[in-house]
Coordinates of C-alpha atoms in Angstrom, one line a residue:
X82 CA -0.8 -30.4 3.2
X83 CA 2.7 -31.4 5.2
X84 CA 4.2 -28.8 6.5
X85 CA 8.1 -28.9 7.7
X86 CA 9.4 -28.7 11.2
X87 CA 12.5 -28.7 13.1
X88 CA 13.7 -30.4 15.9
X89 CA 14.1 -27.6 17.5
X90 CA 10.6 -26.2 16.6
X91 CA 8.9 -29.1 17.2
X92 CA 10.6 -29.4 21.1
X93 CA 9.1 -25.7 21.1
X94 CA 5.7 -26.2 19.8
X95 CA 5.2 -29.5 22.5
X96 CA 5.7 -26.8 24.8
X97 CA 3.4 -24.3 23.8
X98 CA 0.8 -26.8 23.3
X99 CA 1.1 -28.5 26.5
X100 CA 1.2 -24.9 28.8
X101 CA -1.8 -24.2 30.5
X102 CA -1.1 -20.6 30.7
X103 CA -1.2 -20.1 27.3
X104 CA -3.8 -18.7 25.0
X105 CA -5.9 -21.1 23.4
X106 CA -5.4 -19.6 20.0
X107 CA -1.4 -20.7 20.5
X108 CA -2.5 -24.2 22.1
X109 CA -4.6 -24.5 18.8
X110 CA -1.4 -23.5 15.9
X111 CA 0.9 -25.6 17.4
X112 CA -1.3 -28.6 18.0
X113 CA -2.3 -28.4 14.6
X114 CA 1.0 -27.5 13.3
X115 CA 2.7 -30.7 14.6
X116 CA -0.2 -32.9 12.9
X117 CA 0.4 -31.5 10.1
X118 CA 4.0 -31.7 10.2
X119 CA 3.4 -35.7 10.5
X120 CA 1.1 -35.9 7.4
X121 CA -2.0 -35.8 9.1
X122 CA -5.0 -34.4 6.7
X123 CA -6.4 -31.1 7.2
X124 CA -10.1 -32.1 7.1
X125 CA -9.1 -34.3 10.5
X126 CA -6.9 -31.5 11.7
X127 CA -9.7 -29.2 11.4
X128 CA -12.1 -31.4 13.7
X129 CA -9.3 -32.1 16.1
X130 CA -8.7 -28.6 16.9
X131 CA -12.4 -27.7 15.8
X132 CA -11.6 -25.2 13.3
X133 CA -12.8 -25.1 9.6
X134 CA -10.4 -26.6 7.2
X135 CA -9.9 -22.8 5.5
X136 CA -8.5 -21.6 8.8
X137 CA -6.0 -24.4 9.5
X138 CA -5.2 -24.2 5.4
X139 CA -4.0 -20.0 6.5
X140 CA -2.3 -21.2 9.8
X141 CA -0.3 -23.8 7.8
X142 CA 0.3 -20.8 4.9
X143 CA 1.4 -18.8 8.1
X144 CA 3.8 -20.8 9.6
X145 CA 5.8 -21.6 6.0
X146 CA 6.1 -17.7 5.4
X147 CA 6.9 -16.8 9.2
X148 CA 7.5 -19.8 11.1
X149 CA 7.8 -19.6 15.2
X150 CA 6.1 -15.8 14.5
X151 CA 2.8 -17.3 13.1
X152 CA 2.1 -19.3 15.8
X153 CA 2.0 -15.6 18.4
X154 CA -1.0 -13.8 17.5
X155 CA 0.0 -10.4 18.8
X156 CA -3.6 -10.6 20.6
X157 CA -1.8 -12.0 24.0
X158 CA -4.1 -9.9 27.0
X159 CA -6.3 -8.0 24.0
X160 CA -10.0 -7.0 25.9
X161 CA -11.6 -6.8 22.7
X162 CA -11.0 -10.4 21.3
X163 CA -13.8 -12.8 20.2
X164 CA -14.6 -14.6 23.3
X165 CA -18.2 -16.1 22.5
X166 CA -18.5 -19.3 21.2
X167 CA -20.1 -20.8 17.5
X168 CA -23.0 -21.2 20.0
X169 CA -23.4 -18.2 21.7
X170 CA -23.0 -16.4 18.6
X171 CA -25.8 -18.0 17.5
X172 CA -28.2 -17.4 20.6
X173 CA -27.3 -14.1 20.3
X174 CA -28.3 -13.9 16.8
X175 CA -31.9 -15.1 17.8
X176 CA -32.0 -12.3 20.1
X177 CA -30.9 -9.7 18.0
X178 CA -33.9 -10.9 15.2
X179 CA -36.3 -9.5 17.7
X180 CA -36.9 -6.0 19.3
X181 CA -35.3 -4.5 22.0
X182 CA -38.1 -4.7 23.7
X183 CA -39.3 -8.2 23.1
X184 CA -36.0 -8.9 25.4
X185 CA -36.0 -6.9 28.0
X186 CA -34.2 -4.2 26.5
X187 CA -35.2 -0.6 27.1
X188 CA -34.3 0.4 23.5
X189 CA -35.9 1.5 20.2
X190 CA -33.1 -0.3 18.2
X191 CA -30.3 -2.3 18.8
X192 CA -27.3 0.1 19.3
X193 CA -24.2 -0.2 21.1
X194 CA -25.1 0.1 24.9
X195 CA -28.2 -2.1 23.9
X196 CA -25.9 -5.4 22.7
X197 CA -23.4 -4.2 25.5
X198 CA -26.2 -5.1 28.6
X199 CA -27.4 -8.1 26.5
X200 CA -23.8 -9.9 26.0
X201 CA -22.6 -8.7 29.8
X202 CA -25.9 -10.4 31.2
X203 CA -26.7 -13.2 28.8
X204 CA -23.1 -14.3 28.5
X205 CA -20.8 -12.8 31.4
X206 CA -18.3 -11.5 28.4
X207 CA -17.8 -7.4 28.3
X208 CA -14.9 -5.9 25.9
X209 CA -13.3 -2.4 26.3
X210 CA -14.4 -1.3 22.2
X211 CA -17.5 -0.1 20.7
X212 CA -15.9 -1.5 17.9
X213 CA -15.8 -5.3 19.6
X214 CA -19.8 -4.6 19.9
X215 CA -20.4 -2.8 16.2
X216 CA -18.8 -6.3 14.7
X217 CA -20.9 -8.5 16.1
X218 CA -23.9 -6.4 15.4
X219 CA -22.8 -7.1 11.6
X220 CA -22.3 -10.8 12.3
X221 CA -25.6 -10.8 13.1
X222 CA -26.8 -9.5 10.1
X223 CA -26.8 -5.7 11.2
X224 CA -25.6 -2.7 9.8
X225 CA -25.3 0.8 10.9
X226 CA -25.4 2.4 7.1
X227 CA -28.2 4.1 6.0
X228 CA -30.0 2.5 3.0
X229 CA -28.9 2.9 -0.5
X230 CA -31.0 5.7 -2.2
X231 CA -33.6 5.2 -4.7
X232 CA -32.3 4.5 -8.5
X233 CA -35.0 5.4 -10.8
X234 CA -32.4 4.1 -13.7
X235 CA -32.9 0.6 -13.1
X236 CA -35.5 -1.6 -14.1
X237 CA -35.5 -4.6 -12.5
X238 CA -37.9 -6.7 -15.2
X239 CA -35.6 -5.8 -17.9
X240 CA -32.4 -6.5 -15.9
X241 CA -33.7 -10.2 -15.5
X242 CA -35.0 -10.2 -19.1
X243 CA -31.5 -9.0 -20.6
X244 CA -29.6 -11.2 -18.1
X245 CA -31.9 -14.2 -19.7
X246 CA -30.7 -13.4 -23.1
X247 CA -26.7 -12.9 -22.0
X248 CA -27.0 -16.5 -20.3
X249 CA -28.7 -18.4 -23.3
X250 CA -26.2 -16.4 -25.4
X251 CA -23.0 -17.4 -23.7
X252 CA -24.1 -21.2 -23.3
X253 CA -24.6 -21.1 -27.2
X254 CA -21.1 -19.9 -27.7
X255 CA -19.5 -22.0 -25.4
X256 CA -21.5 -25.2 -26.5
X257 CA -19.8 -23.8 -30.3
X258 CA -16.4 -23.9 -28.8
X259 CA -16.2 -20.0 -28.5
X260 CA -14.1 -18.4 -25.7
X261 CA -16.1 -16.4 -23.7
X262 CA -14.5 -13.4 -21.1
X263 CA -16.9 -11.1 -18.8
X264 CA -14.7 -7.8 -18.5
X265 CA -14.4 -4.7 -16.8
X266 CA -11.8 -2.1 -15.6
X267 CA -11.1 -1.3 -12.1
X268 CA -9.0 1.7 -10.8
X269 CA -7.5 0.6 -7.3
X270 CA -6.0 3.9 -5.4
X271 CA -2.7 4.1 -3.6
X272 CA -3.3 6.9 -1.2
X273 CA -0.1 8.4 0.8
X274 CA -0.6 11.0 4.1
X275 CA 2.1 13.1 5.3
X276 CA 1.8 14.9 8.7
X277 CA 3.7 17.9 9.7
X278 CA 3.7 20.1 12.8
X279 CA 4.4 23.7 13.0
X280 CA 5.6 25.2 16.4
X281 CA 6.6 28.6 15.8
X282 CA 7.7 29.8 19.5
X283 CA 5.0 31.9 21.3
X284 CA 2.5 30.2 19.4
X285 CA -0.1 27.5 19.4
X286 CA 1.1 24.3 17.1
X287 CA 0.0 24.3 13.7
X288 CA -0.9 20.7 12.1
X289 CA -0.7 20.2 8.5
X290 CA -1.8 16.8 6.8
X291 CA -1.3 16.3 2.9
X292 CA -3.1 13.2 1.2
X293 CA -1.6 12.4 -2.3
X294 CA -3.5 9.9 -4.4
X295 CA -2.4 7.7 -7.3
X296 CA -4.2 5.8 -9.1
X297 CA -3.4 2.7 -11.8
X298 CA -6.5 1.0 -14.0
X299 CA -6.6 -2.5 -14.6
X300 CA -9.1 -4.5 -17.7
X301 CA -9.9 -8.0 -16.1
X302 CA -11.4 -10.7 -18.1
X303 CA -12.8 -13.7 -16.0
X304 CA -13.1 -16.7 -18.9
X305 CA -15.7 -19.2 -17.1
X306 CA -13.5 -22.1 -18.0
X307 CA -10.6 -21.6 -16.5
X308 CA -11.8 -19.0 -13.7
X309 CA -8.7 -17.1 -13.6
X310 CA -8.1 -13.4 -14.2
X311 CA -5.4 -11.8 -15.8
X312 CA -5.5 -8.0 -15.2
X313 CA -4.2 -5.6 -18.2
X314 CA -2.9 -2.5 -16.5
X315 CA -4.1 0.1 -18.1
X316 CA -1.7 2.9 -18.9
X317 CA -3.7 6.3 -18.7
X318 CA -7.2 7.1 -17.9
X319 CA -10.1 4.7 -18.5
X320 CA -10.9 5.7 -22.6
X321 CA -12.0 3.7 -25.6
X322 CA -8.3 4.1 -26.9
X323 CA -6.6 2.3 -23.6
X324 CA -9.7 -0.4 -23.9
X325 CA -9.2 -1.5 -27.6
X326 CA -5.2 -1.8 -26.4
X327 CA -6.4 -4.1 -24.0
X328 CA -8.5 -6.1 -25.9
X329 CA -6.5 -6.1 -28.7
X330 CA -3.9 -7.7 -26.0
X331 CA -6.3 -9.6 -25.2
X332 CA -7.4 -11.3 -28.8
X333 CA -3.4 -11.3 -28.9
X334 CA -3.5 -14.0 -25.8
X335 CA -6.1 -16.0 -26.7
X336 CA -5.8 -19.1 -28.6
X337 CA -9.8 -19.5 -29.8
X338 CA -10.4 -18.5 -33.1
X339 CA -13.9 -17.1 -32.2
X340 CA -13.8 -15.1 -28.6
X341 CA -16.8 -13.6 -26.8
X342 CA -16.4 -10.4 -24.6
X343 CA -19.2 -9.6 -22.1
X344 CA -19.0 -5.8 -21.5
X345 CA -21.0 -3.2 -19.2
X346 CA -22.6 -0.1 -21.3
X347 CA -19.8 2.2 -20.1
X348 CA -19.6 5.0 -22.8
X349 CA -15.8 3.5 -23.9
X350 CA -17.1 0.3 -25.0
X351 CA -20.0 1.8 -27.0
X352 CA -18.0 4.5 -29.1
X353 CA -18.1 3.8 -33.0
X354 CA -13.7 3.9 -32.9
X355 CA -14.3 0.4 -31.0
X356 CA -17.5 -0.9 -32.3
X357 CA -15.7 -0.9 -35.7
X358 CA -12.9 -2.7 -34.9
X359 CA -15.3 -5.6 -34.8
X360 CA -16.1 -6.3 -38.0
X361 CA -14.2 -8.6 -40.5
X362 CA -10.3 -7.4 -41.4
X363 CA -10.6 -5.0 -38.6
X364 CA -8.2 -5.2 -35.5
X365 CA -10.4 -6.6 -33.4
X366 CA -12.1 -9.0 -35.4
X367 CA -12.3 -12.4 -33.5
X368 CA -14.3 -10.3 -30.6
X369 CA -18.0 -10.6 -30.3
X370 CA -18.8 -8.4 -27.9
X371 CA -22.1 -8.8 -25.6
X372 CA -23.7 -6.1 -23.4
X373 CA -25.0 -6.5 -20.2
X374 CA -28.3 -4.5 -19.1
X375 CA -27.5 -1.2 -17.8
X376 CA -27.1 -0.4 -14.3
X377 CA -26.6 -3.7 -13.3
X378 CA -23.2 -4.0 -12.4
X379 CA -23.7 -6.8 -9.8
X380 CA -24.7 -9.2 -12.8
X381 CA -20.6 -8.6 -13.5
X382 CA -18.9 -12.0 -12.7
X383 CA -15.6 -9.9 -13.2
X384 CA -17.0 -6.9 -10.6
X385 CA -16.3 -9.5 -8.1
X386 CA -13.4 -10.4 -8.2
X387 CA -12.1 -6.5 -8.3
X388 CA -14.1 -5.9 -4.9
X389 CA -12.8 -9.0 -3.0
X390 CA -9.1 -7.7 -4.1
X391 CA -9.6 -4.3 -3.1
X392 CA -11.2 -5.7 0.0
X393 CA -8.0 -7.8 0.7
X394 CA -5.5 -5.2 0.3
X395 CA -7.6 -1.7 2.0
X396 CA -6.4 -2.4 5.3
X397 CA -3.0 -2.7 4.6
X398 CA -1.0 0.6 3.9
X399 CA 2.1 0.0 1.6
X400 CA 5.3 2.2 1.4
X401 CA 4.7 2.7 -2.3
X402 CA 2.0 2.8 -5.2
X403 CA 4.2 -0.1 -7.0
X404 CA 3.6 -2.0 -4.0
X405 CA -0.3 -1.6 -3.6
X406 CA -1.1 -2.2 -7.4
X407 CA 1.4 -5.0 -7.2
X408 CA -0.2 -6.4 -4.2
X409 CA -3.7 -5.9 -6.0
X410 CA -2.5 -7.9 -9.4
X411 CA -1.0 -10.6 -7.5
X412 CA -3.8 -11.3 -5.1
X413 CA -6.1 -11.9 -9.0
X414 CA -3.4 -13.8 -10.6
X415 CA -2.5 -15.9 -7.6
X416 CA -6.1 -17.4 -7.4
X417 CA -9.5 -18.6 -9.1
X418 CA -12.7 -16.9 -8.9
X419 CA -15.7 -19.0 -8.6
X420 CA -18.1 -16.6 -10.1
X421 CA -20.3 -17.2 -13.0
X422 CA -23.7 -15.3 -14.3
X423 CA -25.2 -18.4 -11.8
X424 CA -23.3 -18.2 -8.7
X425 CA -22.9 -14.6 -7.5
X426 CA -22.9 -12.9 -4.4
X427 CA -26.7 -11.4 -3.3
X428 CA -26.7 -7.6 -4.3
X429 CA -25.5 -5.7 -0.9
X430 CA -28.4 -3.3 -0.7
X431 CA -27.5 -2.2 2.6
X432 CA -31.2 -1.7 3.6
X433 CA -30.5 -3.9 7.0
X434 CA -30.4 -0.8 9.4
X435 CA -30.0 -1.6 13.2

């Protein structure tokens, strides 16, 4: 992964790298930079520098969108920076799997002040945040949510037994040359806040805050061949009419004569105007559709890949909702998606409290 540099940059990034007074996180680009600007491989870049080969892959990415500018973190004199080390991080994860109490610790649970006297003591490292402290509580495996509550809808025996079925079922149409899609729609929200002030004279200041939300629905299908998505916008509200567009678009873009669709049990994809459409000279004929179990979302390879977008893109507020739903297509469509009914990511039950 070659990158291109100046002579000019390259004068500037000797500098930077050679400057004691630096911040290792600057030493670290432009060392890694100018390797890779001289066709050294990322793998041995990454254990130069001691960095994982994803991280040097997003500095490299960096530097050919904003050169020079990639290279300043912004973070220059920031008391609330990582400053423990891959090992520390780990003793400190030791500790944490015991109680307070089994350390030292006059505490019920670990909180906030708790980690603060264990990380000032154990490692002589103390940042200005509660924030700083909350994140490495969830590093270590901790969470400050309360668990989820109790759903008496699902059944997890018949969750596995369905999701049995669904996997024997898809492996038998692929093996027949079928193409097979897991779907689902998603409705990302672009959400816009206006702030206004009031100061009538003689009187005290009067705030006023007005939210406006809009939101846009996509239909993804994940095909387990090719592991890419392509979102359908979806027009109006999330109905059975805007879902047979969609997989009539769908049937319309896919080359197999015989396609399989794994849905959820949403109402829309149960109504008897799509169900139907299935059968032989109807419009949506080449579709098989398969159900997954109820309430069992998580067993959604295409779930997924709508939460790492929306994860990707909620911290990032956008001038317009063209720009957020843009931003939320392109992140799918620029990408694969490993996931598969096999390889999923554990179900976040959040029952880890502190």
């Amino acid at each position: 992964m070659q990158v291109e540099v100046t002579g000019e940059e390259t004068a500037v990034l000797i500098r930077w790298k050679k400057r004691a007074d630096n911040y290792v996180l600057v030493r670290m680009k432009a060392e890694a930079i100018l390797y890779a600007s001289r066709g050294v491989d990322v793998s041995i870049i990454a254990e130069m520098v001691e960095r994982s080969v994803k991280t040097i892959r997003e500095w490299l990415a960096g530097w050919r969108d904003s050169r020079m500018c990639s290279v300043l973190t912004g973070h220059a004199g920031n008391q609330n920076a990582a400053k423990l080390t891959r090992a520390q991080k780990q003793e400190l994860k030791k500790i944490l799997a015991q109680p307070p109490s089994r350390t030292g610790v006059h505490a019920e649970f670990w909180d906030v002040p708790a980690i603060r006297d264990v990380v000032k003591i154990m490692f002589d490292v103390e940042h200005q945040a509660d924030s700083s402290y909350q994140l490495l509580l969830r590093l270590c495996g901790l969470s400050f949510k309360l668990p989820d509550p109790f759903d008496k809808h699902r059944n997890e025996k018949a969750i596995t037994r369905r999701m049995t079925e669904v996997k024997t079922q898809v492996n038998a149409l692929l093996d027949a040359g079928w193409e097979v899609y897991t779907a689902d729609e998603a409705r990302p929200e672009h959400e816009a806040e206006t702030r206004r002030t009031q100061p009538p004279k003689g009187q005290r200041t009067r705030p006023s805050v007005n939210r406006k939300k809009t939101s846009q629905s996509f239909l993804g299908a994940l095909p387990p061949t090719s592991r890419t998505v392509t979102p359908y916008p979806i027009e109006q509200n999330q109905n059975t009419e805007q879902t047979i567009l969609a997989l009539e678009r769908l049937q319309r873009e896919t080359e197999a004569e015989k396609i399989a669709v794994v849905l959820d049990n949403a109402r829309s994809h149960h109504e008897k105007a799509l169900a139907g459409l299935h059968e032989p000279g109807r419009l949506l004929e080449r579709i098989t559709p398969v159900f997954l179990p109820p309430y069992a979302p998580d067993h959604n390879p295409v779930e997924h890949v709508w939460n790492t977008a929306k994860n990707n893109i909620a911290n990032i507020q956008r001038e317009t909702p063209e720009e957020t739903f843009g931003a939320f297509a392109s992140y799918i469509t620029g990408r694969t998606f490993d996931y598969d009914f096999e390889h999923l990511p554990p179900r976040d039950t959040e029952n880890d409290l502190v």
